[in-house]
Short mmCIF file of C-alpha atoms in Angstrom, two decimals:
data_model
loop_
_atom_site.label_atom_id
_atom_site.label_comp_id
_atom_site.label_asym_id
_atom_site.label_seq_id
_atom_site.Cartn_x
_atom_site.Cartn_y
_atom_site.Cartn_z
CA MET A 17 -16.35 16.24 -18.73
CA LYS A 18 -15.33 18.69 -16.02
CA ARG A 19 -16.18 21.69 -18.22
CA LEU A 20 -19.68 20.26 -18.77
CA LEU A 21 -20.20 19.70 -15.06
CA LEU A 22 -19.12 23.25 -14.28
CA LEU A 23 -21.50 24.63 -16.89
CA GLN A 24 -24.31 22.60 -15.37
CA LEU A 25 -23.46 23.98 -11.92
CA LEU A 26 -23.47 27.54 -13.23
CA ALA A 27 -26.87 26.98 -14.80
CA LEU A 28 -28.25 25.58 -11.56
CA SER A 29 -26.84 28.55 -9.67
CA PHE A 30 -28.50 31.00 -12.07
CA LEU A 31 -31.85 29.23 -11.83
CA SER A 32 -31.62 29.24 -8.04
CA CYS A 33 -31.08 33.01 -8.04
CA GLN A 34 -34.03 33.55 -10.38
CA LYS A 35 -36.25 31.36 -8.22
CA GLN A 36 -35.37 33.25 -5.07
CA GLY A 37 -36.02 36.54 -6.79
CA THR A 38 -32.80 38.00 -5.47
CA SER A 39 -29.08 37.78 -6.10
CA GLN A 40 -27.19 35.13 -4.17
CA THR A 41 -24.40 37.62 -3.80
CA SER A 42 -26.38 40.13 -1.77
CA GLN A 43 -24.65 40.84 1.54
CA THR A 44 -27.67 39.88 3.64
CA ASN A 45 -28.50 36.55 1.94
CA LYS A 46 -25.17 35.40 0.61
CA LYS A 47 -24.12 31.80 1.01
CA PRO A 48 -21.90 30.90 3.95
CA ASN A 49 -18.17 31.44 3.92
CA ILE A 50 -16.08 28.30 4.42
CA VAL A 51 -12.89 28.11 6.49
CA TYR A 52 -11.47 24.59 6.35
CA ILE A 53 -8.57 23.95 8.74
CA LEU A 54 -6.75 20.84 7.54
CA THR A 55 -3.98 19.61 9.81
CA ASP A 56 -1.63 16.69 9.18
CA GLN A 57 -1.24 13.50 11.25
CA TRP A 58 -3.47 14.64 14.14
CA ARG A 59 -5.22 11.66 15.72
CA ALA A 60 -8.65 12.15 17.24
CA SER A 61 -7.58 11.16 20.76
CA ALA A 62 -4.98 13.95 20.95
CA THR A 63 -7.30 16.74 22.10
CA GLY A 64 -8.57 17.85 25.46
CA TYR A 65 -12.20 17.74 24.35
CA ALA A 66 -11.75 14.06 23.41
CA GLY A 67 -10.85 13.29 27.02
CA ASN A 68 -7.06 13.44 26.80
CA LYS A 69 -5.94 14.82 30.18
CA THR A 70 -2.32 15.46 29.13
CA VAL A 71 -2.42 17.36 25.85
CA LYS A 72 -3.34 21.06 26.05
CA THR A 73 -5.77 22.29 23.37
CA PRO A 74 -7.77 25.14 24.94
CA VAL A 75 -8.73 26.73 21.61
CA LEU A 76 -10.08 23.51 20.15
CA ASP A 77 -11.80 22.61 23.41
CA GLN A 78 -13.70 25.89 23.15
CA LEU A 79 -14.39 25.31 19.46
CA ALA A 80 -15.78 21.84 20.27
CA SER A 81 -18.26 23.43 22.69
CA GLU A 82 -19.49 25.58 19.79
CA SER A 83 -19.44 22.85 17.12
CA ILE A 84 -20.82 19.48 16.10
CA ASN A 85 -18.22 16.84 16.92
CA PHE A 86 -18.05 13.75 14.71
CA LYS A 87 -16.13 11.63 17.23
CA ASN A 88 -15.77 8.66 14.84
CA ALA A 89 -14.56 10.53 11.76
CA VAL A 90 -12.23 8.40 9.65
CA SER A 91 -9.64 8.93 6.94
CA VAL A 92 -10.57 6.87 3.88
CA THR A 93 -6.89 5.96 3.32
CA PRO A 94 -4.80 7.17 6.24
CA VAL A 95 -1.99 8.92 4.41
CA CYS A 96 -1.68 12.39 2.91
CA THR A 97 -2.35 12.34 -0.85
CA PRO A 98 -5.25 9.83 -0.90
CA HIS A 99 -7.09 11.68 1.86
CA ARG A 100 -6.61 15.09 0.28
CA ALA A 101 -7.81 13.89 -3.10
CA ALA A 102 -10.90 12.31 -1.53
CA LEU A 103 -11.56 15.51 0.44
CA PHE A 104 -11.47 17.80 -2.58
CA THR A 105 -13.29 15.47 -5.03
CA GLY A 106 -15.72 13.61 -2.76
CA ARG A 107 -14.57 10.42 -4.50
CA PHE A 108 -12.76 7.29 -3.35
CA PRO A 109 -9.05 6.64 -4.00
CA THR A 110 -9.74 3.57 -6.17
CA THR A 111 -11.96 5.75 -8.38
CA THR A 112 -9.59 8.68 -8.85
CA GLY A 113 -6.37 6.66 -8.81
CA MET A 114 -5.05 8.66 -5.86
CA VAL A 115 -4.08 5.57 -3.89
CA VAL A 116 -0.51 6.54 -2.90
CA ASN A 117 1.48 9.67 -2.05
CA ASP A 118 3.14 11.94 -4.62
CA VAL A 119 0.89 11.36 -7.62
CA TYR A 120 -0.96 13.98 -9.65
CA LEU A 121 -4.68 14.56 -9.14
CA PRO A 122 -6.07 14.31 -12.68
CA GLU A 123 -7.09 17.65 -14.16
CA GLU A 124 -10.47 16.27 -15.20
CA GLU A 125 -11.50 15.63 -11.59
CA LEU A 126 -14.13 18.12 -10.45
CA CYS A 127 -12.89 19.65 -7.20
CA MET A 128 -14.15 21.62 -4.23
CA ALA A 129 -12.81 25.03 -5.25
CA GLU A 130 -14.11 24.70 -8.82
CA ILE A 131 -17.60 23.95 -7.56
CA TYR A 132 -17.59 26.85 -5.13
CA LYS A 133 -16.14 29.19 -7.78
CA SER A 134 -19.05 28.31 -10.06
CA GLU A 135 -21.30 29.62 -7.26
CA GLY A 136 -19.50 32.96 -7.09
CA TYR A 137 -17.06 32.19 -4.27
CA SER A 138 -13.58 33.61 -3.94
CA THR A 139 -11.16 30.74 -3.33
CA ALA A 140 -7.91 30.73 -1.35
CA TYR A 141 -5.40 28.10 -0.29
CA TYR A 142 -2.54 28.20 2.19
CA GLY A 143 0.05 25.54 2.97
CA LYS A 144 0.68 21.92 2.04
CA TRP A 145 -1.05 20.64 -1.12
CA HIS A 146 0.45 17.19 -1.89
CA LEU A 147 -1.71 16.56 -4.96
CA ASP A 148 0.54 17.78 -7.76
CA GLY A 149 2.93 14.89 -8.41
CA HIS A 150 5.66 17.15 -9.84
CA GLY A 151 8.13 16.93 -6.98
CA ARG A 152 7.64 18.23 -3.46
CA LEU A 153 9.55 21.50 -3.77
CA ASN A 154 8.37 22.48 -7.23
CA ASN A 155 5.76 25.16 -7.76
CA VAL A 156 2.20 23.94 -8.16
CA ALA A 157 1.45 25.81 -11.37
CA PRO A 158 -1.73 27.96 -11.30
CA GLU A 159 -3.48 25.74 -13.85
CA ARG A 160 -2.90 22.72 -11.56
CA ARG A 161 -4.45 24.26 -8.43
CA GLN A 162 -7.90 22.79 -9.09
CA GLY A 163 -9.85 26.04 -8.76
CA PHE A 164 -7.97 27.83 -5.97
CA ASP A 165 -7.13 31.36 -7.12
CA TYR A 166 -5.41 33.04 -4.17
CA TRP A 167 -2.42 30.83 -3.37
CA LYS A 168 0.35 30.71 -0.81
CA GLY A 169 1.20 27.04 -0.85
CA LEU A 170 3.63 24.28 -1.67
CA GLU A 171 3.37 20.67 -2.75
CA CYS A 172 4.92 19.26 0.42
CA SER A 173 7.40 20.22 3.13
CA HIS A 174 7.70 19.62 6.85
CA SER A 175 10.47 22.12 7.50
CA TYR A 176 8.29 24.05 9.91
CA ASN A 177 10.91 26.59 10.94
CA LYS A 178 11.91 27.36 7.36
CA MET A 179 8.80 26.42 5.43
CA PRO A 180 8.90 27.18 1.69
CA TYR A 181 5.91 28.34 -0.33
CA TYR A 182 4.96 29.94 -3.63
CA GLU A 183 2.76 33.02 -3.86
CA ASN A 184 0.06 33.39 -6.49
CA ASP A 185 1.68 33.83 -9.94
CA ASP A 186 5.24 34.32 -8.70
CA PRO A 187 7.34 31.27 -9.71
CA GLU A 188 10.11 32.05 -7.20
CA ILE A 189 10.20 30.06 -3.99
CA LYS A 190 9.72 31.97 -0.72
CA TYR A 191 9.98 31.05 2.97
CA TRP A 192 7.66 31.81 5.85
CA PRO A 193 9.55 34.06 8.30
CA LYS A 194 8.70 32.02 11.44
CA TYR A 195 7.26 28.70 12.62
CA SER A 196 4.91 28.04 9.73
CA PRO A 197 1.58 27.56 11.57
CA PHE A 198 1.97 31.01 13.14
CA ALA A 199 3.10 32.64 9.89
CA ILE A 200 0.29 31.08 7.85
CA VAL A 201 -2.52 32.14 10.21
CA GLU A 202 -1.18 35.67 10.48
CA ASP A 203 -1.19 35.99 6.70
CA ALA A 204 -4.60 34.31 6.44
CA SER A 205 -5.97 36.84 8.94
CA LYS A 206 -5.02 39.56 6.47
CA TYR A 207 -6.86 37.67 3.74
CA LEU A 208 -9.95 37.53 5.93
CA ALA A 209 -9.75 41.25 6.65
CA SER A 210 -9.49 42.07 2.97
CA HIS A 211 -12.57 39.96 2.14
CA ALA A 212 -14.73 40.74 5.16
CA ASN A 213 -16.98 43.15 3.27
CA ASP A 214 -17.05 41.39 -0.08
CA LYS A 215 -20.42 40.83 -1.68
CA ASN A 216 -19.40 37.29 -2.57
CA PRO A 217 -18.55 34.58 -0.01
CA PHE A 218 -15.16 32.92 0.21
CA LEU A 219 -13.72 29.43 0.53
CA LEU A 220 -10.47 29.51 2.53
CA VAL A 221 -8.46 26.32 3.11
CA LEU A 222 -5.68 26.45 5.69
CA SER A 223 -3.56 23.35 5.21
CA ILE A 224 -1.28 23.45 8.25
CA ALA A 225 1.26 20.62 8.04
CA THR A 226 1.67 20.10 11.79
CA PRO A 227 1.69 17.95 13.95
CA HIS A 228 3.25 15.62 11.35
CA TYR A 229 6.81 14.60 12.20
CA PRO A 230 9.60 15.69 12.62
CA HIS A 231 8.25 16.16 16.13
CA GLY A 232 11.50 17.51 17.51
CA SER A 233 11.13 20.71 15.49
CA ALA A 234 8.28 22.06 17.64
CA PRO A 235 8.97 25.42 19.33
CA LYS A 236 10.87 25.16 22.61
CA ARG A 237 8.24 26.88 24.76
CA PHE A 238 5.69 24.27 23.74
CA LYS A 239 8.04 21.32 24.26
CA GLU A 240 8.66 22.62 27.77
CA MET A 241 4.93 22.19 28.46
CA TYR A 242 5.40 18.42 28.23
CA PRO A 243 8.11 16.98 30.50
CA LYS A 244 8.50 13.30 29.68
CA GLU A 245 7.76 12.30 33.25
CA ASP A 246 4.28 13.85 32.92
CA LEU A 247 3.37 11.99 29.73
CA VAL A 248 1.05 8.99 29.83
CA LEU A 249 1.21 6.25 27.21
CA PRO A 250 -1.83 4.08 26.53
CA SER A 251 -1.53 0.42 27.46
CA ASN A 252 -1.40 -0.74 23.84
CA VAL A 253 2.16 0.65 23.58
CA SER A 254 4.51 -2.21 24.44
CA GLU A 255 7.57 -1.92 26.67
CA GLN A 256 10.04 -2.06 23.80
CA TRP A 257 8.60 1.08 22.21
CA LYS A 258 7.99 3.21 25.30
CA GLU A 259 11.20 5.23 25.27
CA LYS A 260 10.79 6.20 21.62
CA ALA A 261 7.07 6.79 22.04
CA LEU A 262 7.62 9.20 24.94
CA LYS A 263 10.21 11.15 22.96
CA GLU A 264 7.91 11.39 19.96
CA MET A 265 4.88 12.24 22.10
CA GLN A 266 6.67 15.19 23.69
CA GLY A 267 7.28 16.82 20.31
CA TYR A 268 3.94 15.69 18.91
CA TYR A 269 1.98 17.28 21.74
CA ALA A 270 4.17 20.40 21.48
CA HIS A 271 3.26 20.78 17.80
CA ILE A 272 -0.40 20.22 18.72
CA SER A 273 -0.45 22.94 21.37
CA ALA A 274 1.36 25.34 19.07
CA THR A 275 -1.08 24.61 16.27
CA ASP A 276 -4.00 24.99 18.66
CA GLU A 277 -2.74 28.49 19.49
CA ALA A 278 -2.35 29.28 15.79
CA ILE A 279 -5.90 28.18 15.05
CA GLY A 280 -7.08 30.56 17.74
CA THR A 281 -5.69 33.47 15.72
CA VAL A 282 -8.00 32.64 12.81
CA LEU A 283 -11.05 32.05 14.97
CA ASP A 284 -10.48 35.34 16.81
CA GLN A 285 -10.18 37.16 13.50
CA LEU A 286 -13.47 35.75 12.24
CA LYS A 287 -15.20 37.05 15.36
CA ALA A 288 -13.46 40.43 15.24
CA LEU A 289 -14.55 40.92 11.63
CA GLY A 290 -18.16 39.91 12.31
CA LEU A 291 -17.85 36.88 10.02
CA ASP A 292 -18.46 34.26 12.67
CA GLU A 293 -22.21 33.82 12.26
CA ASN A 294 -22.20 33.15 8.51
CA THR A 295 -19.01 31.09 8.28
CA ILE A 296 -18.75 27.31 8.32
CA VAL A 297 -15.56 26.40 10.20
CA VAL A 298 -14.17 22.88 9.96
CA PHE A 299 -11.24 21.50 11.90
CA SER A 300 -9.90 18.11 10.88
CA SER A 301 -6.82 16.13 9.79
CA ASP A 302 -5.79 13.95 6.88
CA HIS A 303 -4.87 10.96 9.07
CA GLY A 304 -3.74 10.09 12.57
CA GLU A 305 -0.52 9.06 14.33
CA MET A 306 0.41 5.66 15.80
CA LEU A 307 2.88 6.90 18.48
CA GLY A 308 4.08 3.41 19.30
CA ALA A 309 0.69 1.69 19.54
CA HIS A 310 0.19 -1.89 18.33
CA ASP A 311 3.44 -3.79 18.28
CA LYS A 312 3.73 -4.72 14.61
CA LYS A 313 3.34 -1.24 13.11
CA PRO A 314 4.07 1.19 15.95
CA PHE A 315 5.30 4.26 14.04
CA VAL A 316 3.83 4.09 10.54
CA LYS A 317 0.58 5.10 8.87
CA GLN A 318 -1.64 3.38 6.28
CA THR A 319 -2.99 0.97 8.90
CA ALA A 320 -6.63 0.65 9.95
CA TRP A 321 -6.07 1.01 13.70
CA ASP A 322 -8.01 3.90 15.22
CA GLU A 323 -4.77 5.71 16.05
CA SER A 324 -4.26 6.00 12.28
CA ILE A 325 -7.75 6.30 10.77
CA ASN A 326 -9.71 8.13 13.49
CA VAL A 327 -9.28 11.87 13.00
CA PRO A 328 -10.81 14.92 14.69
CA PHE A 329 -13.73 16.50 12.89
CA LEU A 330 -15.43 19.60 14.28
CA ILE A 331 -17.86 21.62 12.21
CA LYS A 332 -19.25 24.93 13.40
CA TYR A 333 -22.02 26.84 11.63
CA PRO A 334 -24.01 29.06 14.01
CA SER A 335 -26.66 29.93 11.41
CA ILE A 336 -28.17 26.43 11.34
CA GLY A 337 -29.51 26.49 14.90
CA ASN A 338 -28.80 25.70 18.51
CA ASN A 339 -26.83 22.44 18.28
CA ALA A 340 -23.49 23.64 19.64
CA GLY A 341 -21.59 21.01 21.56
CA SER A 342 -23.47 18.09 20.01
CA VAL A 343 -21.65 14.80 19.48
CA VAL A 344 -22.38 12.58 16.48
CA GLU A 345 -21.48 8.92 16.94
CA ALA A 346 -22.02 7.92 13.31
CA PRO A 347 -18.75 8.06 11.37
CA ILE A 348 -18.14 10.62 8.66
CA ASN A 349 -15.76 9.49 5.92
CA THR A 350 -13.43 11.65 3.82
CA PRO A 351 -15.56 11.54 0.64
CA ASP A 352 -18.61 12.63 2.69
CA ILE A 353 -17.09 15.98 3.61
CA LEU A 354 -17.43 17.83 0.29
CA PRO A 355 -21.08 16.86 -0.37
CA SER A 356 -21.95 17.71 3.23
CA LEU A 357 -20.41 21.17 2.89
CA LEU A 358 -22.26 21.67 -0.38
CA GLY A 359 -25.49 20.63 1.31
CA LEU A 360 -24.94 23.15 4.11
CA SER A 361 -24.14 25.79 1.49
CA GLY A 362 -27.31 25.17 -0.47
CA ILE A 363 -25.36 24.01 -3.52
CA GLU A 364 -26.38 21.10 -5.73
CA VAL A 365 -24.16 18.05 -5.23
CA PRO A 366 -22.67 16.96 -8.60
CA HIS A 367 -23.59 13.42 -9.61
CA VAL A 368 -19.94 12.34 -9.89
CA ILE A 369 -19.44 12.69 -6.13
CA GLU A 370 -19.45 9.33 -4.36
CA GLY A 371 -19.62 10.52 -0.74
CA GLU A 372 -22.86 11.06 1.14
CA ASP A 373 -24.37 14.44 2.00
CA LEU A 374 -24.65 14.43 5.80
CA SER A 375 -25.82 18.02 6.11
CA ASP A 376 -29.16 16.94 7.61
CA LEU A 377 -27.29 15.08 10.35
CA ILE A 378 -25.18 18.19 10.97
CA LYS A 379 -28.26 20.37 11.20
CA LYS A 380 -30.01 17.91 13.53
CA PRO A 381 -27.39 15.76 15.28
CA ASN A 382 -28.67 12.34 16.33
CA SER A 383 -26.53 9.99 18.37
CA GLU A 384 -28.73 7.02 17.42
CA VAL A 385 -27.85 7.16 13.73
CA ASP A 386 -25.29 4.63 12.57
CA ARG A 387 -23.59 4.13 9.24
CA ALA A 388 -20.52 2.37 7.89
CA ALA A 389 -17.47 4.26 6.63
CA LEU A 390 -15.27 2.49 4.08
CA VAL A 391 -11.51 2.49 4.69
CA MET A 392 -8.98 1.12 2.23
CA ASN A 393 -5.33 0.64 1.46
CA ALA A 394 -5.17 -0.42 -2.17
CA CYS A 395 -1.41 0.04 -2.64
CA PRO A 396 0.69 -0.21 0.53
CA PHE A 397 3.92 1.73 -0.07
CA GLY A 398 7.01 3.04 1.65
CA SER A 399 7.32 1.73 5.20
CA ASN A 400 4.09 -0.23 4.71
CA TYR A 401 5.16 -1.86 1.44
CA LYS A 402 5.14 -5.40 2.89
CA ASP A 403 1.69 -4.98 4.40
CA HIS A 404 -1.37 -6.73 3.02
CA GLU A 405 -3.82 -4.72 0.95
CA TYR A 406 -7.05 -4.26 2.90
CA ARG A 407 -10.60 -3.02 2.87
CA ALA A 408 -12.35 -2.18 6.13
CA ILE A 409 -15.43 -0.51 7.52
CA ARG A 410 -15.81 1.56 10.68
CA THR A 411 -19.19 1.93 12.36
CA LYS A 412 -19.81 3.76 15.61
CA GLN A 413 -19.12 0.48 17.44
CA TYR A 414 -17.05 -1.82 15.24
CA THR A 415 -14.00 -1.96 13.01
CA TYR A 416 -14.00 -4.86 10.56
CA LEU A 417 -11.14 -5.54 8.15
CA ARG A 418 -10.35 -8.11 5.51
CA THR A 419 -7.31 -8.66 3.31
CA LEU A 420 -7.18 -10.61 0.07
CA GLU A 421 -6.64 -13.68 2.23
CA GLY A 422 -9.87 -13.19 4.16
CA PRO A 423 -11.23 -11.54 7.34
CA LYS A 424 -8.44 -10.38 9.68
CA HIS A 425 -9.68 -7.90 12.29
CA LEU A 426 -12.90 -7.32 14.20
CA TYR A 427 -12.89 -4.92 17.15
CA ASP A 428 -15.65 -3.70 19.41
CA ASN A 429 -14.44 -0.14 19.80
CA ILE A 430 -16.84 0.64 22.64
CA ALA A 431 -15.91 -2.32 24.82
CA ASP A 432 -12.29 -2.31 23.61
CA PRO A 433 -11.29 1.27 22.64
CA LEU A 434 -7.57 0.41 22.42
CA GLN A 435 -8.34 -2.44 20.00
CA VAL A 436 -6.36 -5.16 21.75
CA ASN A 437 -8.96 -7.96 21.64
CA ASN A 438 -9.39 -9.23 18.08
CA LEU A 439 -12.81 -10.92 17.80
CA ILE A 440 -12.43 -12.17 14.24
CA ASN A 441 -14.14 -15.52 13.59
CA GLN A 442 -15.22 -15.85 17.23
CA PRO A 443 -18.55 -17.73 17.52
CA GLU A 444 -20.10 -15.18 19.89
CA VAL A 445 -19.84 -12.43 17.24
CA ALA A 446 -20.59 -14.53 14.15
CA ASP A 447 -23.79 -12.63 13.37
CA VAL A 448 -22.05 -9.27 13.86
CA GLN A 449 -19.20 -10.32 11.56
CA MET A 450 -21.60 -11.53 8.88
CA LYS A 451 -23.52 -8.23 8.91
CA LEU A 452 -20.28 -6.22 8.77
CA GLU A 453 -19.08 -8.31 5.83
CA GLU A 454 -22.35 -7.60 4.04
CA LYS A 455 -21.96 -3.88 4.69
CA LEU A 456 -18.39 -3.95 3.43
CA GLN A 457 -19.32 -5.75 0.22
CA SER A 458 -22.20 -3.35 -0.33
CA LYS A 459 -19.87 -0.39 0.00
CA LEU A 460 -17.36 -1.89 -2.43
CA GLN A 461 -20.06 -2.74 -4.95
CA LYS A 462 -21.46 0.78 -4.80
CA ILE A 463 -18.17 2.33 -5.94
CA GLY A 464 -17.20 -0.51 -8.29
CA ASP A 465 -14.15 -1.58 -6.30
CA GLU A 466 -13.47 -5.26 -6.93
CA PHE A 467 -10.67 -5.33 -4.29
CA LYS A 468 -7.76 -6.44 -6.45
CA PRO A 469 -4.07 -6.88 -5.53
CA ARG A 470 -1.78 -3.84 -5.47
CA SER A 471 -0.32 -4.79 -8.85
CA TYR A 472 -3.72 -4.30 -10.49
CA TYR A 473 -4.00 -0.66 -9.37
CA MET A 474 -0.34 0.06 -10.14
CA LYS A 475 -0.90 -1.11 -13.70
CA LYS A 476 -4.32 0.55 -14.04
CA PHE A 477 -3.02 3.96 -13.00
CA ASN A 478 0.44 3.52 -14.55
CA TYR A 479 2.45 3.90 -11.35
CA THR A 480 5.96 2.62 -10.69
CA PHE A 481 7.67 2.43 -7.30
CA ASP A 482 11.34 3.09 -6.64
CA ASP A 483 13.07 -0.28 -6.16
CA LYS A 484 14.61 0.62 -2.79
CA LYS A 485 12.10 2.90 -1.11
CA HIS A 486 9.02 1.26 -2.62
CA ALA A 487 7.31 4.60 -3.21
CA ILE A 488 6.67 7.07 -6.01
CA ASN A 489 10.05 8.70 -6.70
CA PHE A 490 9.62 12.36 -5.79
CA TRP A 491 13.19 12.92 -4.58
CA ASP A 492 14.84 13.04 -8.02
CA PHE A 493 12.87 16.18 -8.85
CA LYS A 494 14.64 19.51 -8.48
CA ASN A 495 12.95 22.81 -7.83
CA ASN A 496 13.63 26.04 -9.71
CA ASN A 497 16.75 26.66 -7.62
CA GLY A 498 18.19 23.22 -8.25
CA VAL A 499 17.39 21.94 -4.75
CA VAL A 500 16.76 18.18 -4.66
CA GLN A 501 13.75 16.89 -2.71
CA SER A 502 14.32 15.15 0.60
CA PRO A 503 13.40 11.43 0.52
CA THR A 504 13.31 11.07 4.30
CA VAL A 505 9.61 11.77 4.89
CA LEU A 506 7.02 9.65 3.13
#
């Protein structure tokens, strides 16, 4: 199936070249380069450009002034593996089976790098992968990298000051020589320099694992930027969680400012090499961070609160016109990202992709456009194991959620941005709730998701949870050096 799709893409690419009467790979008319900066656990509210007056993100604030900002971007399932699979396939977790962490993305799935390779792109990947399902410290074998050729990555680690990785075809584990965001961008800058004059464009993904916990491991000079007495907690953090939330916030913001500085290295290199004009730059995250908000689940993910699902999403592409600094209110969902990038790149969107091509909205931002983004947790696991399964939609104004028991949450995110006033089943919003329910059912019907209990998906995709940790057992794997995985971070 995937081989056939790739052959079809190659044929379309050839016909496009013939039609244009020139090679796509000519230096003057080549397709845009892509630099996708994927961070981990970075919530949308934790940037200066989003209005946060405490956190310091000067690089991203400048990037936002040069980009289109999707302020209501959401993670389709707010946890690492499901988001990453949806990003690279343009398909929903219940379609691919990537509904929990630490499972293997099926080889037959057609992925981002394979599509771009079929169009003549060089492909490169740095950092955390979390799609291989063969243990977190094991090498992601070249044949399992889903089209990425140049490789300096690892399945999963959050040891930022001694971050392991594997390099290209070398099966021996290596370690970045410094705080990993800085080491990765310095190496990626060399990659950019070596490809600056290539005839063919490149797709470069920088998967920087910060600001995911452990927050205390952030560099000292950045932690010193955030004395606890200067930190401000939102009012939806209750008294019982404030001390822990302040401690976590200090390290979280320190990782953010360090990562912001690291991102600046890449952006500066693009400008220095003259690649800026014909490069699509995306900055986003796989999910957010609760940081003590909402009493019942104050420090976990997988929930549909905005702290968890609302992620930053900036996209910069100078060649498409003068729309720098525009804000789009309509949400963009994880599966929409790949088809939108393909649309901007002038590449046919394969029919298997379920997300929507929003490239027209990127080219001509319109704050009046609204749409519904589907959010789901089909198989709560780990710290969320006792949670209800849910399906939800996020529009530019509302979040509506139902479990198998029925409607549970309805928030007006404009009137109530901290989501403390649940309007579910209130007479004054009955019409709104009915329309949101219709939109939700339409979304589910479109992708063939019947919204079954967790047990249905576990059986369908042949998954088994560890009896104690209620998660896919990745910690019994050993890497090539006999090192056992750490089970502490899910």
